[in-house]
PDB file of C-alpha atoms in Angstrom:
ATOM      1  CA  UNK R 309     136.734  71.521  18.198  1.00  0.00           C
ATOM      2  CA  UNK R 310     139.031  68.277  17.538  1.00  0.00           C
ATOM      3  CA  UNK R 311     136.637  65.539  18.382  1.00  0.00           C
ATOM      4  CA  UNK R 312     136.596  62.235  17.289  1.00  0.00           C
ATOM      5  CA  UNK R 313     134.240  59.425  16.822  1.00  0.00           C
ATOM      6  CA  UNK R 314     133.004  58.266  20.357  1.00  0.00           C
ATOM      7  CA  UNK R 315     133.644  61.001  22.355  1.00  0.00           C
ATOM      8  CA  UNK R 316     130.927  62.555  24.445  1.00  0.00           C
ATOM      9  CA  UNK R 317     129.821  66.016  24.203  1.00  0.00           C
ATOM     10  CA  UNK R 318     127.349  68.274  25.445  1.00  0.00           C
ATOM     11  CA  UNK R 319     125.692  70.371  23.455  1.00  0.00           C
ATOM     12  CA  UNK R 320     122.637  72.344  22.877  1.00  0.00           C
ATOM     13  CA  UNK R 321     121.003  74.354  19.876  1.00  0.00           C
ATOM     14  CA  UNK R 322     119.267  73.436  17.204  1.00  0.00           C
ATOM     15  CA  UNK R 323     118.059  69.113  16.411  1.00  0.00           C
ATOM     16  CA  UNK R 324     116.567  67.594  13.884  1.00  0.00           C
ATOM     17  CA  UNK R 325     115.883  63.817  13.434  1.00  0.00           C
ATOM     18  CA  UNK R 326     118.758  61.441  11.583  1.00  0.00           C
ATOM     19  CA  UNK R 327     116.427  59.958   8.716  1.00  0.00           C
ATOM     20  CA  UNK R 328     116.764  63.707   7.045  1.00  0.00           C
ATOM     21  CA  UNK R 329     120.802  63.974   6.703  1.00  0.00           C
ATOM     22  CA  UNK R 330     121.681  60.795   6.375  1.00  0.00           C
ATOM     23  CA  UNK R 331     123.489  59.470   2.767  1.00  0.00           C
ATOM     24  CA  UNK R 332     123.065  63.192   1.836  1.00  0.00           C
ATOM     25  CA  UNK R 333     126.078  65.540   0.570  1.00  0.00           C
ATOM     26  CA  UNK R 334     127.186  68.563   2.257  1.00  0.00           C
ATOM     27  CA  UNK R 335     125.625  70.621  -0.415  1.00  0.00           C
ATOM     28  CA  UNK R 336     122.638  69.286   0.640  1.00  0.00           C
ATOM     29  CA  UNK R 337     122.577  69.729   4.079  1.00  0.00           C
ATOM     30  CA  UNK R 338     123.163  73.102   4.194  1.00  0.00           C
ATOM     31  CA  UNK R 339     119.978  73.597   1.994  1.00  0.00           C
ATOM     32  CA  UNK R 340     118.036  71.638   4.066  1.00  0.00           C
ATOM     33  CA  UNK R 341     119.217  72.393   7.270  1.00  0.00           C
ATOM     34  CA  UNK R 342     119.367  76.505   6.869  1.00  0.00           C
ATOM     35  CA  UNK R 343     123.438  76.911   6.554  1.00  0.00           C
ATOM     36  CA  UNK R 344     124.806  79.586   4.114  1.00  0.00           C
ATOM     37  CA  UNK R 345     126.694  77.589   0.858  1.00  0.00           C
ATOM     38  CA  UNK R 346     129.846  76.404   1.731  1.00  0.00           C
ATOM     39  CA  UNK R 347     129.446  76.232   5.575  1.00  0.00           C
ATOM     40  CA  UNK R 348     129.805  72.643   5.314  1.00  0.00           C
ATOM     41  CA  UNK R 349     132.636  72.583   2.806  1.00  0.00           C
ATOM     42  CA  UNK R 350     135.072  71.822   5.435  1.00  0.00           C
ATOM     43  CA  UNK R 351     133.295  68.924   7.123  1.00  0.00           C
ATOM     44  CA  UNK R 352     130.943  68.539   9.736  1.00  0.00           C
ATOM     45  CA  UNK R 353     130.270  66.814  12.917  1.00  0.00           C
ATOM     46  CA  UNK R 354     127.076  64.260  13.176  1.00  0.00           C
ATOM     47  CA  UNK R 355     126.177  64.261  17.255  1.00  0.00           C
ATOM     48  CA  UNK R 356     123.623  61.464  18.646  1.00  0.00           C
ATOM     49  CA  UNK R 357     121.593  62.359  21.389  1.00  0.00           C
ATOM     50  CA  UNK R 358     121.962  59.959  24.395  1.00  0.00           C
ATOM     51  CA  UNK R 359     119.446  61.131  27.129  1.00  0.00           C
ATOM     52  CA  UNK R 360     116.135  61.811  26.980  1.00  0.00           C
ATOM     53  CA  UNK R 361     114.758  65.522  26.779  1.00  0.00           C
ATOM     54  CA  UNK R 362     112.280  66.765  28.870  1.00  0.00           C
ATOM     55  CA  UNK R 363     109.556  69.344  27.823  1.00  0.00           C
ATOM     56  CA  UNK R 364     111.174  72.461  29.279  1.00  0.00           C
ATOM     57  CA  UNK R 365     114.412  71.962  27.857  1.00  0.00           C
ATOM     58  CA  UNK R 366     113.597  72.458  24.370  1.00  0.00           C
ATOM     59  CA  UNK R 367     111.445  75.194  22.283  1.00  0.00           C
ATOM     60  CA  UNK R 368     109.768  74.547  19.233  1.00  0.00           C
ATOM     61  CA  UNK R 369     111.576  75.590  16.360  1.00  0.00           C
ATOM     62  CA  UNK R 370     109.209  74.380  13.787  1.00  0.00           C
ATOM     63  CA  UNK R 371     110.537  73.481  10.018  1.00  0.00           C
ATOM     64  CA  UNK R 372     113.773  74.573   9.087  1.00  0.00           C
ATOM     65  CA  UNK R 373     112.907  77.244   5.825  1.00  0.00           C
ATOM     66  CA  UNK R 374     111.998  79.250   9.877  1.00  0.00           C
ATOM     67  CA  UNK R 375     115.309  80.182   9.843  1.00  0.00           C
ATOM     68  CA  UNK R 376     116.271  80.617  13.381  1.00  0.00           C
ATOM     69  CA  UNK R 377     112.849  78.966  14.654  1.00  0.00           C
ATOM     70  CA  UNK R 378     111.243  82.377  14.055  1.00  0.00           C
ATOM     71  CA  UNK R 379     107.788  82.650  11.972  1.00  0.00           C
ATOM     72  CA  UNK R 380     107.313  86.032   9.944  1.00  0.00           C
ATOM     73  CA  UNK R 381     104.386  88.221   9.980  1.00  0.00           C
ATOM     74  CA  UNK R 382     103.525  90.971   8.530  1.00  0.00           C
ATOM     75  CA  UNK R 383     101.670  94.221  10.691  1.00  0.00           C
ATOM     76  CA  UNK R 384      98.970  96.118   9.302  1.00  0.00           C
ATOM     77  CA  UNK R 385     101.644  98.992   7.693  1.00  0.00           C
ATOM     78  CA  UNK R 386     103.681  96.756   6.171  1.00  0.00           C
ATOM     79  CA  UNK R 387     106.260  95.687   9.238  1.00  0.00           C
ATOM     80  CA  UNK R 388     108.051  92.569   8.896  1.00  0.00           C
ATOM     81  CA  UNK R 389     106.926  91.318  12.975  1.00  0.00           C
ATOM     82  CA  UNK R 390     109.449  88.132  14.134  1.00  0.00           C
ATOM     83  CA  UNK R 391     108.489  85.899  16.471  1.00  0.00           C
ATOM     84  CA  UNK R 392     109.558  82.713  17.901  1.00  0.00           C
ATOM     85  CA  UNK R 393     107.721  79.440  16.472  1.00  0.00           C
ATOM     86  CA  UNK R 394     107.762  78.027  20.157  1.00  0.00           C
ATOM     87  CA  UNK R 395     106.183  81.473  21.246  1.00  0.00           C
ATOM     88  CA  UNK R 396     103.027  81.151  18.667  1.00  0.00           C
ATOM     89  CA  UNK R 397     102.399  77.351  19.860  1.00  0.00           C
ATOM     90  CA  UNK R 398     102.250  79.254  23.587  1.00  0.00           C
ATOM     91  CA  UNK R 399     100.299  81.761  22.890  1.00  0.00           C
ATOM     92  CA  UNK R 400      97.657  80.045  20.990  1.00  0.00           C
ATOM     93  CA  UNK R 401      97.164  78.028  24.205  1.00  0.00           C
ATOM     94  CA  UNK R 402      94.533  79.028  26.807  1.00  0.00           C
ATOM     95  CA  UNK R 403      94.286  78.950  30.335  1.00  0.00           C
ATOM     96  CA  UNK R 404      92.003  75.976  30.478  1.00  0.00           C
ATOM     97  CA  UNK R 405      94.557  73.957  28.607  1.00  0.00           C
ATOM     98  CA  UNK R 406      97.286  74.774  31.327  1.00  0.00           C
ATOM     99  CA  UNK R 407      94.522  73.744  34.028  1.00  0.00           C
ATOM    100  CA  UNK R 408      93.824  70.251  32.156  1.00  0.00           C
ATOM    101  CA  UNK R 409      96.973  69.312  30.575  1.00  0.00           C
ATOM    102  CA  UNK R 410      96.319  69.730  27.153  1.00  0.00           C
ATOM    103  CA  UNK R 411      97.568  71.922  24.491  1.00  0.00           C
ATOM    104  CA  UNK R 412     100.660  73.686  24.790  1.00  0.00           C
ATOM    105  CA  UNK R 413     101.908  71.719  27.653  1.00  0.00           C
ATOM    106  CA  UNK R 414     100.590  68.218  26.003  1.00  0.00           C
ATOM    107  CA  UNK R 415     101.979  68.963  22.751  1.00  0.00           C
ATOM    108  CA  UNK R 416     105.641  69.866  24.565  1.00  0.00           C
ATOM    109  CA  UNK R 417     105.365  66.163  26.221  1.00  0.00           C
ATOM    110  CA  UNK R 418     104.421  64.355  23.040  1.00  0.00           C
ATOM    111  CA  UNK R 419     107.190  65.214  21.702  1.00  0.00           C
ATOM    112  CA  UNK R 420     109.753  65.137  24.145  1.00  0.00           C
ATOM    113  CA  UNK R 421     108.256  61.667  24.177  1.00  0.00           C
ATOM    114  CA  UNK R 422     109.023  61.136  20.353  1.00  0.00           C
ATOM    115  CA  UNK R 423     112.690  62.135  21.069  1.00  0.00           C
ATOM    116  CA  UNK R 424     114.302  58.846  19.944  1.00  0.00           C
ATOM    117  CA  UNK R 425     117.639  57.676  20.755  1.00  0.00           C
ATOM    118  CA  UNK R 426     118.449  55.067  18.625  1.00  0.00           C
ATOM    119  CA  UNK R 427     117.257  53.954  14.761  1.00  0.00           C
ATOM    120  CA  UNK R 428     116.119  56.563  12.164  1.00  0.00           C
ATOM    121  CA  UNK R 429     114.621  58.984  13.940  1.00  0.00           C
ATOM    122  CA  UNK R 430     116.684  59.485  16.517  1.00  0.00           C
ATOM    123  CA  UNK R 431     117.708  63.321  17.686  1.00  0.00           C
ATOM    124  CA  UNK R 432     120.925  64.629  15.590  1.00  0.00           C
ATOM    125  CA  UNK R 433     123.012  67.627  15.593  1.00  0.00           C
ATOM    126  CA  UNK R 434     125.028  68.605  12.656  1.00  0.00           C
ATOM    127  CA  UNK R 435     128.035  70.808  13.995  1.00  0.00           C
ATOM    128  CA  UNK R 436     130.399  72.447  10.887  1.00  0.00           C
ATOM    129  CA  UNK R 437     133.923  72.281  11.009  1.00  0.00           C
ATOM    130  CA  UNK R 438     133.975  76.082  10.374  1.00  0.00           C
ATOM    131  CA  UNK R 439     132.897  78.157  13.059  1.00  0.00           C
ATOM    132  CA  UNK R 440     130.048  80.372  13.164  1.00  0.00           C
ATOM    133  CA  UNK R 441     130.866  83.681  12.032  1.00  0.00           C
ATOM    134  CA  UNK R 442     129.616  86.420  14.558  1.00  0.00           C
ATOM    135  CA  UNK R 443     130.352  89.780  12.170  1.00  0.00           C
ATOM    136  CA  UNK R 444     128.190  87.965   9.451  1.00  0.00           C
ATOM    137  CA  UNK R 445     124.518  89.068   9.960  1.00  0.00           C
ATOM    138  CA  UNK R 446     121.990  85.680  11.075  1.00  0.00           C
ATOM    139  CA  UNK R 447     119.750  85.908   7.926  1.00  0.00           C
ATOM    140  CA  UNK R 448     123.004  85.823   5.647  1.00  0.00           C
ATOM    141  CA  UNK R 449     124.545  82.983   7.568  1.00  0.00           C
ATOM    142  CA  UNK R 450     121.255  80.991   8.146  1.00  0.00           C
ATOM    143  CA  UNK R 451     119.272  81.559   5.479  1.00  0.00           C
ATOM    144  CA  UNK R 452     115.503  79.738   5.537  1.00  0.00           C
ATOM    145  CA  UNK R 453     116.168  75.747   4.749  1.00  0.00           C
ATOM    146  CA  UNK R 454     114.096  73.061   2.667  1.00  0.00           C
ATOM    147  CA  UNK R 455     111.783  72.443   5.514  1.00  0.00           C
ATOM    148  CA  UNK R 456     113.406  69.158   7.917  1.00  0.00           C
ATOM    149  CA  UNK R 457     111.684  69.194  11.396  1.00  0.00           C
ATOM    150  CA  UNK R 458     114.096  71.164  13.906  1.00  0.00           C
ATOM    151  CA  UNK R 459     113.923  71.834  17.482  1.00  0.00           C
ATOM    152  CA  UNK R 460     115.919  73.405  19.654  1.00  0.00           C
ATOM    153  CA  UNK R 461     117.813  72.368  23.117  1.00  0.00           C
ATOM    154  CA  UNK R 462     117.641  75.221  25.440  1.00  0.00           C
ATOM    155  CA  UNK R 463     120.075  73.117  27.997  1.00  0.00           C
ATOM    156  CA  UNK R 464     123.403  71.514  27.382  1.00  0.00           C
ATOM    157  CA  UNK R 465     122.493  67.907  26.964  1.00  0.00           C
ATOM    158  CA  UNK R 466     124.760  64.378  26.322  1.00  0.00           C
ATOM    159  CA  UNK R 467     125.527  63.509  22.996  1.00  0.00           C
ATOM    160  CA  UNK R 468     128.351  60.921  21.731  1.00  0.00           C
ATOM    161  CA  UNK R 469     130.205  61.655  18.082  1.00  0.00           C
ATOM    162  CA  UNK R 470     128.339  58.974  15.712  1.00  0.00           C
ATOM    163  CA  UNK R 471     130.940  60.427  12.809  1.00  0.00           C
ATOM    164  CA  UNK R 472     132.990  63.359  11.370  1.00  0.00           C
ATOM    165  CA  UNK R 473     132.868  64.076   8.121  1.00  0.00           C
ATOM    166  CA  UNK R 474     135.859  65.546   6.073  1.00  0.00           C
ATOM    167  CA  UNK R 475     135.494  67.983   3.380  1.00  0.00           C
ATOM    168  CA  UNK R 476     133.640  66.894   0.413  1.00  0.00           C
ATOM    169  CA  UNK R 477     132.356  63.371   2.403  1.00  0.00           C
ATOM    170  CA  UNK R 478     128.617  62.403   3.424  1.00  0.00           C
ATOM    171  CA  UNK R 479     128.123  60.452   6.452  1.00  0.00           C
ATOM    172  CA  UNK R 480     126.410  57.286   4.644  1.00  0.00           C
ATOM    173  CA  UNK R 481     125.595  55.691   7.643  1.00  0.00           C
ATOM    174  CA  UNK R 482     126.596  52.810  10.080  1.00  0.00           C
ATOM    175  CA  UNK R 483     127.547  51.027  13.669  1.00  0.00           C
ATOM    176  CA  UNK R 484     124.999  48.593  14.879  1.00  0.00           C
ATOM    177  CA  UNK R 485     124.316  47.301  18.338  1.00  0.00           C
ATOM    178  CA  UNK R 486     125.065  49.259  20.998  1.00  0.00           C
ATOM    179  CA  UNK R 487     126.590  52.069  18.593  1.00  0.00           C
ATOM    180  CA  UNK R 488     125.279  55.265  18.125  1.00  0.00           C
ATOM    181  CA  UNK R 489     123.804  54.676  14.682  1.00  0.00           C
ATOM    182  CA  UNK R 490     122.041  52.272  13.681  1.00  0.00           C
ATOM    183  CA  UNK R 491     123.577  49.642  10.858  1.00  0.00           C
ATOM    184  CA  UNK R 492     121.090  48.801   7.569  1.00  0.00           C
ATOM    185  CA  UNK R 493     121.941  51.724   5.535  1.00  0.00           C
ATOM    186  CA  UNK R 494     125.658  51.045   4.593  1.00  0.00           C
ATOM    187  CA  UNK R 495     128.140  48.911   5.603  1.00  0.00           C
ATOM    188  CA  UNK R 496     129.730  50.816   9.071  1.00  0.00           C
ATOM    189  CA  UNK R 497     133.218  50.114   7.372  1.00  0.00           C
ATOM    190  CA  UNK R 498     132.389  52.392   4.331  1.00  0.00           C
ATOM    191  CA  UNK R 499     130.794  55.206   7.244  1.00  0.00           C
ATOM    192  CA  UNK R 500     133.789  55.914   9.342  1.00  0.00           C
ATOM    193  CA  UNK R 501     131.728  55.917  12.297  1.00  0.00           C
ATOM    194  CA  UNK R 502     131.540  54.168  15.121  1.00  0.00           C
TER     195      UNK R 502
END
């Protein structure tokens, strides 16, 4: 996936918000974010959302230590039961909160609402260099992270390349204006972004 700084995408899977990978090593991220050590080693992609998102085309995905957006419960003899964050937040809604507009249904718009485009909170994507590996079983290659907020895109939506990372960079930052990161954490020269 040769892509390079500027170039529009489309994408969907799992977001978070740029204020919780910024300045940070690779080492890091993958902690953070729920990738097996060394995913990262070989760089990384940072995406920047450019349109809005509306409620039904994400699902809750909760905190990032949910690896894979699932929460896990235990049954009465001892089963391990996995279920979707985004189902839980449905379920504990009620009918009457469908009828008026209010729980499951408000909470989806709030935060489509909160989806930022621009400054420090805006909606990310980190995308490794190294592919993900289909033979290797999901808990192994996305193990539970340190807890950033994390969503996920259920439709294919526009983002632009804000910066690629090599192997053993950070994406520190940068651009300004009308670029697709915002400018006072480093000087955009030292970022190799846009």
């Amino acid at each position: 996936m040769p892509f390079a700084v500027g170039d529009f995408v489309r994408e969907k899977g799992f977001i978070t918000r740029l204020i919780g990978v910024i300045n940070r090593p690779a080492s890091y991220l993958e902690g953070a974010l729920g990738f097996r050590a060394g995913r990262l080693k070989q760089g990384w992609m940072l995406l920047a959302l450019k349109e809005a998102v509306a409620p039904e085309e994400f699902a809750f995905a909760g905190y990032s230590q949910s690896s894979g957006g699932e929460t896990v419960a235990r049954t009465p003899s001892g089963a391990e039961l996995r279920t979707r964050i985004d189902a839980v937040a449905r379920a504990e809604s009620t009918d009457a909160d469908a009828r008026l507009g209010t729980g499951y249904g408000l909470l989806k718009r709030q935060v489509a609402d909160s989806f930022a485009l621009s400054g420090p909170e805006r909606i990310v994507k980190v995308v490794p260099h190294m592919p993900h590996m289909s033979a290797m079983p999901p808990d192994e290659q996305y193990p539970p992270g340190a807890g950033l907020p994390q969503w996920v895109l259920l439709k294919p939506k526009l983002f632009v390349v804000a910066a690629v990372v090599g192997s053993g960079e950070q994406h520190a930052g940068g651009g300004g204006g009308d670029f697709p990161v915002s400018a006072f954490w480093v000087d955009p020269a030292l970022a190799k972004t846009v």
